[in-house]
JSON list of C-alpha atoms in Angstrom, two decimals:
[
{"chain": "A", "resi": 20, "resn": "UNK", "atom": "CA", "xyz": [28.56, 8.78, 21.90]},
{"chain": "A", "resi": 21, "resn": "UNK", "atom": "CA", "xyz": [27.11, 9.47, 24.83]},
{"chain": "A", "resi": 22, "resn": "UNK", "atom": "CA", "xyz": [25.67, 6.22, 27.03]},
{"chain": "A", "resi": 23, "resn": "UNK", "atom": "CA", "xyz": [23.48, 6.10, 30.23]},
{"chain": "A", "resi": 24, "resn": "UNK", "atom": "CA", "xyz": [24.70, 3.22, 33.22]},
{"chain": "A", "resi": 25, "resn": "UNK", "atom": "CA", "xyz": [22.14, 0.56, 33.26]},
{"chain": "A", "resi": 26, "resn": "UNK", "atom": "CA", "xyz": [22.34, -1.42, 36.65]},
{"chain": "A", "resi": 27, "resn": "UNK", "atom": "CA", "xyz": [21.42, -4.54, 35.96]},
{"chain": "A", "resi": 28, "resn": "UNK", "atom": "CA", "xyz": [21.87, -8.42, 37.69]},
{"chain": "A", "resi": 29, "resn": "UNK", "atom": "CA", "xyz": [22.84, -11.53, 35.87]},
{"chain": "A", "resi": 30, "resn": "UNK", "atom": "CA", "xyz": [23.30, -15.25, 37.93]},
{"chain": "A", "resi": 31, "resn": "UNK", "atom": "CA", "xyz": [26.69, -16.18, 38.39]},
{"chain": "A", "resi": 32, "resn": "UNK", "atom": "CA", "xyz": [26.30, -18.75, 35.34]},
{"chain": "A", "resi": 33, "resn": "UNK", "atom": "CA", "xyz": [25.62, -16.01, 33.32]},
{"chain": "A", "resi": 34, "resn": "UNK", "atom": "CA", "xyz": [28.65, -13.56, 34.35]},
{"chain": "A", "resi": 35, "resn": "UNK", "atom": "CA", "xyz": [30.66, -16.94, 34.05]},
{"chain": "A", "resi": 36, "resn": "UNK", "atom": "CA", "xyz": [29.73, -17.23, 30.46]},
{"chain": "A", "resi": 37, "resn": "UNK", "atom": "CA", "xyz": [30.02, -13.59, 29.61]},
{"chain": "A", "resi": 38, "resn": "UNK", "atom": "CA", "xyz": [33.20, -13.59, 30.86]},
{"chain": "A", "resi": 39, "resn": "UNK", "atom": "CA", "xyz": [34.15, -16.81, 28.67]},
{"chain": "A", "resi": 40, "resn": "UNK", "atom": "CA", "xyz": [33.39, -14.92, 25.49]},
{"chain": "A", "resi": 41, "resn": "UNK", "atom": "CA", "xyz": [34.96, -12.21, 26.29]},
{"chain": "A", "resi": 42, "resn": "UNK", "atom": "CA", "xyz": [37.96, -14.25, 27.22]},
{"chain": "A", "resi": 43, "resn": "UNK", "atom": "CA", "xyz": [37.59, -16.06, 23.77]},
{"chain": "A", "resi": 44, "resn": "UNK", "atom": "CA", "xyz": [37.61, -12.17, 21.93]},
{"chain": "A", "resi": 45, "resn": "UNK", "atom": "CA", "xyz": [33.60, -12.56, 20.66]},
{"chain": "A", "resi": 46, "resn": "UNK", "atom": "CA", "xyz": [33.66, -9.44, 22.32]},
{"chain": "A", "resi": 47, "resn": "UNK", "atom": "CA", "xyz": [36.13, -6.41, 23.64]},
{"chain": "A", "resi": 48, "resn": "UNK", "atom": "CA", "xyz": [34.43, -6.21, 27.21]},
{"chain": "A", "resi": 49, "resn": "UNK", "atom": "CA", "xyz": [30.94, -7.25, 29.44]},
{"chain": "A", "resi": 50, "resn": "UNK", "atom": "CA", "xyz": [29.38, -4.00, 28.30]},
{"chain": "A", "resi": 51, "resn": "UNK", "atom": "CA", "xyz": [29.83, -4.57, 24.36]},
{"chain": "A", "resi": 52, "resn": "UNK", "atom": "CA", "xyz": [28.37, -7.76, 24.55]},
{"chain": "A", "resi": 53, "resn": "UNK", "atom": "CA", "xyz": [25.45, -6.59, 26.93]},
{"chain": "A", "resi": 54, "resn": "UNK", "atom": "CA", "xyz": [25.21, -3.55, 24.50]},
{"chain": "A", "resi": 55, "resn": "UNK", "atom": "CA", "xyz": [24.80, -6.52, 21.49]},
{"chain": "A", "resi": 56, "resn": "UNK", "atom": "CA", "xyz": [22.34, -8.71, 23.38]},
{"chain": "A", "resi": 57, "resn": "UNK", "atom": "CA", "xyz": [19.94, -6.12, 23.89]},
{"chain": "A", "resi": 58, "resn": "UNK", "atom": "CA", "xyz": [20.36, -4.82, 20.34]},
{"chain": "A", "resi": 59, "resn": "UNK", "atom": "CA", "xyz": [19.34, -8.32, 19.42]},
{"chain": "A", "resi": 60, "resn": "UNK", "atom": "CA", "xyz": [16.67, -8.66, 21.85]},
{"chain": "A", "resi": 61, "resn": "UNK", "atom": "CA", "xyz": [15.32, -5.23, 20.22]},
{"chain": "A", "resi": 62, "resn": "UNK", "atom": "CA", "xyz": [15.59, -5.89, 16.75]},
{"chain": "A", "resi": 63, "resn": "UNK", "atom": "CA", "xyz": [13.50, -9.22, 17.51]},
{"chain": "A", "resi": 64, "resn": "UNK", "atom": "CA", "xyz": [10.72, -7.60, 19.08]},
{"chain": "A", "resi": 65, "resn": "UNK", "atom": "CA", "xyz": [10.37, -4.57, 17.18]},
{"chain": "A", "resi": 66, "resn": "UNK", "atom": "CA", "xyz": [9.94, -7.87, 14.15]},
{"chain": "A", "resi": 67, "resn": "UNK", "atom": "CA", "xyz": [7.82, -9.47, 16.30]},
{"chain": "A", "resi": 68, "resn": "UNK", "atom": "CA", "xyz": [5.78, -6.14, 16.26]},
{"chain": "A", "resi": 69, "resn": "UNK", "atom": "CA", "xyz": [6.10, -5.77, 13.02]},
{"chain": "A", "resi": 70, "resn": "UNK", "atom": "CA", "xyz": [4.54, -9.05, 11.70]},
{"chain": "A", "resi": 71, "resn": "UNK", "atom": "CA", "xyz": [2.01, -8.86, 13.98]},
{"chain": "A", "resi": 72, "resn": "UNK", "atom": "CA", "xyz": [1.06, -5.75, 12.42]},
{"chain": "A", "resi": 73, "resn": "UNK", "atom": "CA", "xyz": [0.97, -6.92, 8.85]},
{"chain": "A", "resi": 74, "resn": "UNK", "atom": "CA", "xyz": [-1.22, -9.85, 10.04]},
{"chain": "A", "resi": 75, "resn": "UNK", "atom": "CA", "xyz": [-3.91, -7.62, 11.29]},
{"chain": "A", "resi": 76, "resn": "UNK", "atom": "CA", "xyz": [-3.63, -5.38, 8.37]},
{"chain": "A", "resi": 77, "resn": "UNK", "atom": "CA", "xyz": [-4.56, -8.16, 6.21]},
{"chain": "A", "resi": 78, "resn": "UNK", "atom": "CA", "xyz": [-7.73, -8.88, 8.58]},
{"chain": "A", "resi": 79, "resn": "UNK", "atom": "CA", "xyz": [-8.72, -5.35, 8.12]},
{"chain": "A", "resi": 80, "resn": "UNK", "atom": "CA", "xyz": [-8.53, -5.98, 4.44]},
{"chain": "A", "resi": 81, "resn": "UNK", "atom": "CA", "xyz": [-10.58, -8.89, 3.71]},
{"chain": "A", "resi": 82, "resn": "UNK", "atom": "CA", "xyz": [-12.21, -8.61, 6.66]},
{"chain": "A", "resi": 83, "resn": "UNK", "atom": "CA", "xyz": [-11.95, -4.75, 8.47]},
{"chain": "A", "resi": 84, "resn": "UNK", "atom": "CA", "xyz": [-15.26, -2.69, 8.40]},
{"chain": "A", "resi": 85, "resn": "UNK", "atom": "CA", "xyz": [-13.41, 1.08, 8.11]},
{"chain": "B", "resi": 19, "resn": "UNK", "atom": "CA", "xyz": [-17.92, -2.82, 3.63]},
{"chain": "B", "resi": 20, "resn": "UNK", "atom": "CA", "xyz": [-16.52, -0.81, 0.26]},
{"chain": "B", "resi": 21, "resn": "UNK", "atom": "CA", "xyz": [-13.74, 0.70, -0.79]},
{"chain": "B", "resi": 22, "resn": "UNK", "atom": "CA", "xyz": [-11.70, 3.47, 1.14]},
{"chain": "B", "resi": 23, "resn": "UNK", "atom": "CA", "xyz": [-13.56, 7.02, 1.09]},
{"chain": "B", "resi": 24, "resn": "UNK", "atom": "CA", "xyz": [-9.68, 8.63, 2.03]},
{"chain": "B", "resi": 25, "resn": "UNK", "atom": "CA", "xyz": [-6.76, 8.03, 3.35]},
{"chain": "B", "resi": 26, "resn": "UNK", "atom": "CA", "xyz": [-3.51, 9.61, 3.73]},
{"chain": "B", "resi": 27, "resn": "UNK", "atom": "CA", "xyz": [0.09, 7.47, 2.47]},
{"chain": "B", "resi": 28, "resn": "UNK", "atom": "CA", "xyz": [3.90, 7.58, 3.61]},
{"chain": "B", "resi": 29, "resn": "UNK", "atom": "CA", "xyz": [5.90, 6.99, 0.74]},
{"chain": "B", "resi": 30, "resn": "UNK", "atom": "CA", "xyz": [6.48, 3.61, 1.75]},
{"chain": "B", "resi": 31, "resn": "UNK", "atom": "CA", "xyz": [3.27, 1.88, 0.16]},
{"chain": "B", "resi": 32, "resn": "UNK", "atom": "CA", "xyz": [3.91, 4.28, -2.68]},
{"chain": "B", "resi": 33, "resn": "UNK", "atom": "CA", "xyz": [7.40, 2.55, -3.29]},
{"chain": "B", "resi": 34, "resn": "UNK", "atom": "CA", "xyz": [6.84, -0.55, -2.82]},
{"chain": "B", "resi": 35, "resn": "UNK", "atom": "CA", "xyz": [3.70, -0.76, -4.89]},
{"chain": "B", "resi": 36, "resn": "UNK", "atom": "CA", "xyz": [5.62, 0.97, -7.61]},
{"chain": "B", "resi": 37, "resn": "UNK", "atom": "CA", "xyz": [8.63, -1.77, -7.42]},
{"chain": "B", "resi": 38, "resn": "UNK", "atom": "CA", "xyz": [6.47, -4.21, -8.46]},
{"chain": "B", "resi": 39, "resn": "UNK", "atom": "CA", "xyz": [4.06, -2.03, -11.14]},
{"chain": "B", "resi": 40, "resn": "UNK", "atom": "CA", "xyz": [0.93, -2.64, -8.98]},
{"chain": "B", "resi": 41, "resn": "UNK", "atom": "CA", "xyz": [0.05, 1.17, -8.02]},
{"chain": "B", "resi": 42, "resn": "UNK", "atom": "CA", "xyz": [-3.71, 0.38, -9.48]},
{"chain": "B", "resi": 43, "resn": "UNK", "atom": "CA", "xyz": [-4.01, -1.10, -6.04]},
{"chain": "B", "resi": 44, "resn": "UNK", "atom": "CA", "xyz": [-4.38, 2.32, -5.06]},
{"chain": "B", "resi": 45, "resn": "UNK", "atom": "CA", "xyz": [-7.77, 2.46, -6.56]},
{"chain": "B", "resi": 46, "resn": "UNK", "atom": "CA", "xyz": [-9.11, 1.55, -3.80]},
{"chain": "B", "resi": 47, "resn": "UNK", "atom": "CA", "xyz": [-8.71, 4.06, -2.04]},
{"chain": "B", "resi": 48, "resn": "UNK", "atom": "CA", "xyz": [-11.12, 6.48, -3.58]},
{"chain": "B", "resi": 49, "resn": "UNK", "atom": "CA", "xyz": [-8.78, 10.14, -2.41]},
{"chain": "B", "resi": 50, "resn": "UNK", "atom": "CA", "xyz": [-5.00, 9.09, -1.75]},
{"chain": "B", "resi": 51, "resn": "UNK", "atom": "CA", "xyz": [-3.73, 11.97, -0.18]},
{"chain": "B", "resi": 52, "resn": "UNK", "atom": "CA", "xyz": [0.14, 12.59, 0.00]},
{"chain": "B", "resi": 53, "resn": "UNK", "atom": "CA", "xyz": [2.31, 15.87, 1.78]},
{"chain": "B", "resi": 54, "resn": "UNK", "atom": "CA", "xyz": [4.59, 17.71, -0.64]},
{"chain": "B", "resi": 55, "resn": "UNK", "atom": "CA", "xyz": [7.39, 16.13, 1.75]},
{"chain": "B", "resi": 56, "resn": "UNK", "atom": "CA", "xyz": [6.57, 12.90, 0.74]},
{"chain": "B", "resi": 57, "resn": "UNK", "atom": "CA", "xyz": [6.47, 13.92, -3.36]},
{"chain": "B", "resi": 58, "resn": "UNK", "atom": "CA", "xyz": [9.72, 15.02, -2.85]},
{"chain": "B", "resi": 59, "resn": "UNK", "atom": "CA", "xyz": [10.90, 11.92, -1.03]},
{"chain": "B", "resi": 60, "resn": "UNK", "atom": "CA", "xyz": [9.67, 9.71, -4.22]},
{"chain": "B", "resi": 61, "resn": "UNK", "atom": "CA", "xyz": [11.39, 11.98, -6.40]},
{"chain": "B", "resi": 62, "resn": "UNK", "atom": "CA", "xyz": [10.99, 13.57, -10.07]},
{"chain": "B", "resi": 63, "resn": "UNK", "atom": "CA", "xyz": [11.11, 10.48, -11.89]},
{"chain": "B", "resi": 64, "resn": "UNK", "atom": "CA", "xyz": [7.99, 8.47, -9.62]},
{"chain": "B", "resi": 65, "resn": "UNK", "atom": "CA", "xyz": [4.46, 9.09, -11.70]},
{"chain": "B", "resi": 66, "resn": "UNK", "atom": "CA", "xyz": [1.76, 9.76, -8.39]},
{"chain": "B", "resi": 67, "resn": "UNK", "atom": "CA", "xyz": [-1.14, 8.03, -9.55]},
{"chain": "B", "resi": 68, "resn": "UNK", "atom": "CA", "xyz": [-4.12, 10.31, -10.51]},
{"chain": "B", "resi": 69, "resn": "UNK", "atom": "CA", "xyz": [-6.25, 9.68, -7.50]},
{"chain": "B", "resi": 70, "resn": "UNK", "atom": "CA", "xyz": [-3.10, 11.35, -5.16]},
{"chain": "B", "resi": 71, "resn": "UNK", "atom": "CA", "xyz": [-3.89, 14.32, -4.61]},
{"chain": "B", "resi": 72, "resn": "UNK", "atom": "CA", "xyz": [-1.25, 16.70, -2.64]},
{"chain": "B", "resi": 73, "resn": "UNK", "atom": "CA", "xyz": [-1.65, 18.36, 0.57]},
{"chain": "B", "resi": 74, "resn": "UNK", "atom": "CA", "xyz": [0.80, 21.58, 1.94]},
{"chain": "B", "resi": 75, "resn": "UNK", "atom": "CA", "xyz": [0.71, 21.54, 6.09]},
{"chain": "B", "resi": 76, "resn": "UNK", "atom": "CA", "xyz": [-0.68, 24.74, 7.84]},
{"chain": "B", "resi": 77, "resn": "UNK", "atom": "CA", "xyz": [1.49, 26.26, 10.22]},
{"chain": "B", "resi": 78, "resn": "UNK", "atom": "CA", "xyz": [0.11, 23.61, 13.27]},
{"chain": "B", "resi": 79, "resn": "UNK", "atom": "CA", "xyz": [0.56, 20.90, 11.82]},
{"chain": "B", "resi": 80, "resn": "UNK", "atom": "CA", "xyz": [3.50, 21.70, 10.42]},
{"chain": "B", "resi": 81, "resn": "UNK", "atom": "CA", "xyz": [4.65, 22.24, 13.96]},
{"chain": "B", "resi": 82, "resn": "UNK", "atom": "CA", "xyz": [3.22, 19.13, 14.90]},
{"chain": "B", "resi": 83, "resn": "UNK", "atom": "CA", "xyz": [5.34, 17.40, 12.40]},
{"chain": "B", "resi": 84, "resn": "UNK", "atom": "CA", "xyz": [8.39, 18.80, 14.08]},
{"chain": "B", "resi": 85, "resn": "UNK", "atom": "CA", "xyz": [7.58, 17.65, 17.31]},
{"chain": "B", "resi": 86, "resn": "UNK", "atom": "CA", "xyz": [7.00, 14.18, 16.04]},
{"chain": "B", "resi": 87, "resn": "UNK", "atom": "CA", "xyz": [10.39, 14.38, 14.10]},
{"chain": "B", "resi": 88, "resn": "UNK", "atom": "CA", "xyz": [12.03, 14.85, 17.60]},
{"chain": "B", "resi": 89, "resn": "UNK", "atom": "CA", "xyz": [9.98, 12.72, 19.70]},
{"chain": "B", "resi": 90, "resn": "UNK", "atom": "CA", "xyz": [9.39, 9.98, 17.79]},
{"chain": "B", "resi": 91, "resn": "UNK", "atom": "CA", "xyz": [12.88, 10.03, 15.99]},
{"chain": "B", "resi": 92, "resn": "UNK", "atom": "CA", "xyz": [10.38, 9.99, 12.13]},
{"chain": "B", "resi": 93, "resn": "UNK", "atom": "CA", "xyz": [11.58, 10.65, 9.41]},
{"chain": "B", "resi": 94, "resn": "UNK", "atom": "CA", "xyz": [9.88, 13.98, 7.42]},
{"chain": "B", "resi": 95, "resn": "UNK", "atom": "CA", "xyz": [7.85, 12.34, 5.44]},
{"chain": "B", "resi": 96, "resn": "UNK", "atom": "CA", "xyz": [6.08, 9.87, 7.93]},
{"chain": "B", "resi": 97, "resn": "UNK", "atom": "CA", "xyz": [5.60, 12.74, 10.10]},
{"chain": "B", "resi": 98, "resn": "UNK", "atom": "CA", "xyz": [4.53, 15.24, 7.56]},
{"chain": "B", "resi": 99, "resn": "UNK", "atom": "CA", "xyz": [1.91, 12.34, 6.89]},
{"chain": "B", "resi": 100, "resn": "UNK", "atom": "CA", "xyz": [0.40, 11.96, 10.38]},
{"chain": "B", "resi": 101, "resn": "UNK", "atom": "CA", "xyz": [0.33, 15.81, 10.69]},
{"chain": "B", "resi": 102, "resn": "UNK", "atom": "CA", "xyz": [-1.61, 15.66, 7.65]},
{"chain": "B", "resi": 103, "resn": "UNK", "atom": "CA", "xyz": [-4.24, 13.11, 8.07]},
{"chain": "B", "resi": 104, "resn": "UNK", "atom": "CA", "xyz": [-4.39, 15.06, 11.62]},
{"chain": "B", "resi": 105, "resn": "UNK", "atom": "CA", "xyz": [-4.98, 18.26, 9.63]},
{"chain": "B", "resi": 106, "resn": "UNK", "atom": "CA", "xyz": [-7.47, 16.91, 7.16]},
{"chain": "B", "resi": 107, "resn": "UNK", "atom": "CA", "xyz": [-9.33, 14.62, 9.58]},
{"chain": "B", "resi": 108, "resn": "UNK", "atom": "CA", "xyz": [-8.75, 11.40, 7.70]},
{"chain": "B", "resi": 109, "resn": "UNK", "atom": "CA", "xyz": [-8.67, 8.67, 10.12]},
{"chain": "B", "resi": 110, "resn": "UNK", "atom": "CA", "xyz": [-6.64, 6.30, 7.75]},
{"chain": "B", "resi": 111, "resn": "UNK", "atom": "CA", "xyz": [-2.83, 6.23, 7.68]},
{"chain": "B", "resi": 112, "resn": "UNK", "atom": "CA", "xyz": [-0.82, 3.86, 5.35]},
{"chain": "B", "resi": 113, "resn": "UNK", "atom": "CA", "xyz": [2.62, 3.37, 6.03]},
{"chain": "B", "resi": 114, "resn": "UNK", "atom": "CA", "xyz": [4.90, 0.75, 6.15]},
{"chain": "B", "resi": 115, "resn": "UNK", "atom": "CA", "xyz": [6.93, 2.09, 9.13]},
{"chain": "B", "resi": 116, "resn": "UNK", "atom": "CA", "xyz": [7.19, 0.38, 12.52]},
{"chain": "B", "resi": 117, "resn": "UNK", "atom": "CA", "xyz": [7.71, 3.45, 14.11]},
{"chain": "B", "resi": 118, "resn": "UNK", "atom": "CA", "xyz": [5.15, 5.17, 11.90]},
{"chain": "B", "resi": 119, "resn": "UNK", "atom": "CA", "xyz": [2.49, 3.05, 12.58]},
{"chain": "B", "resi": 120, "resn": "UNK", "atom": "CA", "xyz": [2.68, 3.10, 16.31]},
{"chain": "B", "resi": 121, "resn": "UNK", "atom": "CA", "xyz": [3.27, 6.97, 16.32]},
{"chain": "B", "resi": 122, "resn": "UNK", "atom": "CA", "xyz": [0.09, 7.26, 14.38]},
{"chain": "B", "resi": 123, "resn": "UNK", "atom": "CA", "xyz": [-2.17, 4.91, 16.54]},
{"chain": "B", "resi": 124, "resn": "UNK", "atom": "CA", "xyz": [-0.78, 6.84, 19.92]},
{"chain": "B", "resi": 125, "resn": "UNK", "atom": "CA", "xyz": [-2.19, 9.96, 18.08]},
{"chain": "B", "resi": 126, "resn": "UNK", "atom": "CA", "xyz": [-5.91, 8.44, 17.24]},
{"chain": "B", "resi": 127, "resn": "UNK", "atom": "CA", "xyz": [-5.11, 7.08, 13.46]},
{"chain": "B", "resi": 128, "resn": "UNK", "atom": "CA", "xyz": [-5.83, 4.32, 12.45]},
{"chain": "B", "resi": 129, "resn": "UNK", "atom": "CA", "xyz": [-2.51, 2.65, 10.50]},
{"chain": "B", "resi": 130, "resn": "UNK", "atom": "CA", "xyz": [-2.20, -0.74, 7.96]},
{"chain": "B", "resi": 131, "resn": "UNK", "atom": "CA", "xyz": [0.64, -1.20, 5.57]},
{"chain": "B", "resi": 132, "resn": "UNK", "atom": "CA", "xyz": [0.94, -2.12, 1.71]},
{"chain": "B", "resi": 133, "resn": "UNK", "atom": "CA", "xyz": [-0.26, -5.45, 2.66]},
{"chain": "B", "resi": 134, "resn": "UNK", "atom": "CA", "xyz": [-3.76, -4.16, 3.89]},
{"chain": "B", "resi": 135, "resn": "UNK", "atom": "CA", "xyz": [-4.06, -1.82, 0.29]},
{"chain": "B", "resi": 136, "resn": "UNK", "atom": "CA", "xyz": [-3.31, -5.24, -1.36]},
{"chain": "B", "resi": 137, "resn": "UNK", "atom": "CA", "xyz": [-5.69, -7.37, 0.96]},
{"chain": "B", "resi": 138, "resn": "UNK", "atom": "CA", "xyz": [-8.93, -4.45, 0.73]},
{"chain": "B", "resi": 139, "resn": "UNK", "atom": "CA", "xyz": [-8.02, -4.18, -3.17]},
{"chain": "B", "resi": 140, "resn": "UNK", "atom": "CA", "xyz": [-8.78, -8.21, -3.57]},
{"chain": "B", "resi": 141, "resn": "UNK", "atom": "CA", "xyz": [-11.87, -8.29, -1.71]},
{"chain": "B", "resi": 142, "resn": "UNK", "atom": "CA", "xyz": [-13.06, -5.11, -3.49]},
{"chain": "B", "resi": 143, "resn": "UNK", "atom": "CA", "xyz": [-12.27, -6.58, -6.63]},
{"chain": "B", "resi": 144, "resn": "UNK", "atom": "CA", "xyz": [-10.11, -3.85, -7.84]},
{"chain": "B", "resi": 145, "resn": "UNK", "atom": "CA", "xyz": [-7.50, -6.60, -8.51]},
{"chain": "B", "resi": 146, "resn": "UNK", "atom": "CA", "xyz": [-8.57, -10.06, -9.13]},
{"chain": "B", "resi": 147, "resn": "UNK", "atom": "CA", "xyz": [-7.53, -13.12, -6.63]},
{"chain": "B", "resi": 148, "resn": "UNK", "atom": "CA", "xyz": [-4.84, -14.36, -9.17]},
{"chain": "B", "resi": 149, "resn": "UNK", "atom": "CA", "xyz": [-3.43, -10.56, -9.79]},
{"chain": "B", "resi": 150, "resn": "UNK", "atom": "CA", "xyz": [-3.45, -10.00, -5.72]},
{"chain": "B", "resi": 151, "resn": "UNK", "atom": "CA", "xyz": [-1.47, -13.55, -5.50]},
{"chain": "B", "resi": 152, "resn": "UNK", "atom": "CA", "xyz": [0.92, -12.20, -8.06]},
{"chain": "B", "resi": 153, "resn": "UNK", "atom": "CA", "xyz": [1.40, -9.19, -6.42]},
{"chain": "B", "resi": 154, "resn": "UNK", "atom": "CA", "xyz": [2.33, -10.63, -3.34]},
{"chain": "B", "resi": 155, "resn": "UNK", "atom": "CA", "xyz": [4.61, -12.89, -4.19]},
{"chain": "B", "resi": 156, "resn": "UNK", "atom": "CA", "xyz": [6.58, -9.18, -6.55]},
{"chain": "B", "resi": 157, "resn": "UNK", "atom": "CA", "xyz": [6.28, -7.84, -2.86]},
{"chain": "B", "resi": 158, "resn": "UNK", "atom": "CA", "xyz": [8.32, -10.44, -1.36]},
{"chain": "B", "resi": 159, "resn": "UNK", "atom": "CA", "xyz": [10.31, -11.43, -4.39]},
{"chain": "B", "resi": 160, "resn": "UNK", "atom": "CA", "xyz": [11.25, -7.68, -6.10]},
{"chain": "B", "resi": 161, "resn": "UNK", "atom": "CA", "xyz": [10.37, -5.52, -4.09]},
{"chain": "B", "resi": 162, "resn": "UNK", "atom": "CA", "xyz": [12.39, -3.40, -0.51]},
{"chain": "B", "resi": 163, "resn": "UNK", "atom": "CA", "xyz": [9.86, -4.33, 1.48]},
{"chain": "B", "resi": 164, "resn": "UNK", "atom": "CA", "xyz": [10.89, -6.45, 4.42]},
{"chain": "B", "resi": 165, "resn": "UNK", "atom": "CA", "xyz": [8.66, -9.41, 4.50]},
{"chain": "B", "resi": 166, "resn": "UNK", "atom": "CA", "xyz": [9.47, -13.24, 5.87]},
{"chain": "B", "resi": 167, "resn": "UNK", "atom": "CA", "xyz": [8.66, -16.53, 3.78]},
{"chain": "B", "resi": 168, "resn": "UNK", "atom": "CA", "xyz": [6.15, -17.77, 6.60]},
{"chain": "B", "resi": 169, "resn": "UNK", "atom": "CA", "xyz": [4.65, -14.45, 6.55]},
{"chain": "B", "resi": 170, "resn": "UNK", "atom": "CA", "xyz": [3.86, -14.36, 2.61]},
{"chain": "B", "resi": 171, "resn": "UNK", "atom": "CA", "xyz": [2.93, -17.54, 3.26]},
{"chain": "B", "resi": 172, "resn": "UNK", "atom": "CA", "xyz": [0.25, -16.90, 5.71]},
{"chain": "B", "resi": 173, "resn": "UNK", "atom": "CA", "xyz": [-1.25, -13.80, 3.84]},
{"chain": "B", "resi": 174, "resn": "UNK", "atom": "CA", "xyz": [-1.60, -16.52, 0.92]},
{"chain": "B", "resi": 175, "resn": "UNK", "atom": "CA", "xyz": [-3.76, -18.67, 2.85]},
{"chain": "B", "resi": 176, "resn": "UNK", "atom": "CA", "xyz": [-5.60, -15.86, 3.85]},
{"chain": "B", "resi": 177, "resn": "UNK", "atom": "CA", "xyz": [-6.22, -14.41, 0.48]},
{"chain": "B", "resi": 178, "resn": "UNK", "atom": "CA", "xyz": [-6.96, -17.98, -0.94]},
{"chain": "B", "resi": 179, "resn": "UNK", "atom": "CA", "xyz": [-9.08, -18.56, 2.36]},
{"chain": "B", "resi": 180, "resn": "UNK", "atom": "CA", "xyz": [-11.39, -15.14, 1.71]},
{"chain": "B", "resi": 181, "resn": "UNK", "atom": "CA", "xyz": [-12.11, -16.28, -1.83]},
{"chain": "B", "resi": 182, "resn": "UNK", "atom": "CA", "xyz": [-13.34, -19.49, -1.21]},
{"chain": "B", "resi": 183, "resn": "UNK", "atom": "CA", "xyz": [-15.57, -17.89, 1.53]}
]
């Protein structure tokens, strides 16, 4: 699979931390468990977008004109 | 106010409505209108109510629904679908597809999900308040689509809310 370099910046807390689970085997390197936050932090808001969603399409149907 | 002069449906509202036995929600939609893609993506053994009627793309919108296969990563029936209600000039999209919905809107429809057929059928009395309750709860309970506790939840109180009003 083909993947793109993402330059990114974390605090030294957070490279400290990243580092510990790596250490502790939650994850094989930095860039797998960068790869799996981001996952996360898509699958949330694409929920997020989703619910919101299904809460205005039950406005529009007690309430929508169209 | 009313019910729905037309609107074009995914498969996914088709589906899920049929999990649960509650396709006469449709009827309030007074011309359901489906792409051949889409029949064939419910398969042989899924009975299209009688107010579906099926729609073949012309050669742009079929070409349309190739582009939004590529850039928008749909799937052939969703895209099939917002060619369509492009093609037919039907404003109305249901689907029940993130990706879907927000594809349709960027191209001037106007998208809900199952949940919206199921609201618009209660207030239009095509399903009574206790039947729409019901139905809501099959949705969450027996049927694929994805929906969270506090979510059903809320669309209760709204239901319940819209009655008493």
């Amino acid at each position: 699979m083909s993947m793109d370099t993402v330059p990114a910046k974390l605090t030294p807390r957070l490279v400290a931390e990243v580092d510990e689970m790596v250490r502790e085997g939650w994850y094989a390197n930095r860039s797998e468990l960068i790869r799996d936050a981001v996952r996360e932090a898509v699958r949330r808001a694409r929920a997020q977008r989703l619910e919101a969603a299904i809460k205005r399409d039950v406005e529009w149907g007690l309430r929508g004109k169209s | 106010m009313g019910r729905v002069s037309a609107a074009v449906l995914d498969a996914g509202p088709l589906i899920h409505l049929g999990q649960i036995d509650g396709l006469e929600t449709l009827r309030v939609v007074r011309k359901c209108v489906v792409t051949t893609e889409v029949v064939l993506e419910l398969g042989r053994g899924f009975a299209l109510p009688r107010t579906c009627a099926v729609r073949t793309l012309g050669p742009a919108a079929r070409d349309f629904a190739a582009f939004l296969c590529s850039q928008d990563s749909l799937g052939l029936g969703e895209a099939t679908s917002i060619a369509l209600a492009r093609q037919e000039r039907i404003r109305l999209f249901f689907t029940d597809d993130l990706g879907a919905r927000e594809a349709a809107a960027r191209y001037g429809l106007e998208p809900h999900g199952t949940l919206a057929l199921l609201a618009r059928a209660c207030r239009e009395g095509v399903v009574s308040r206790t039947d729409a309750l019901s139905l809501l709860e099959s949705l969450h309970r027996r049927s694929s689509l994805f929906l969270t506790s506090e979510l059903v939840d809320w669309a209760r109180r709204q239901i319940l809310a819209y009655s008493r009003g």
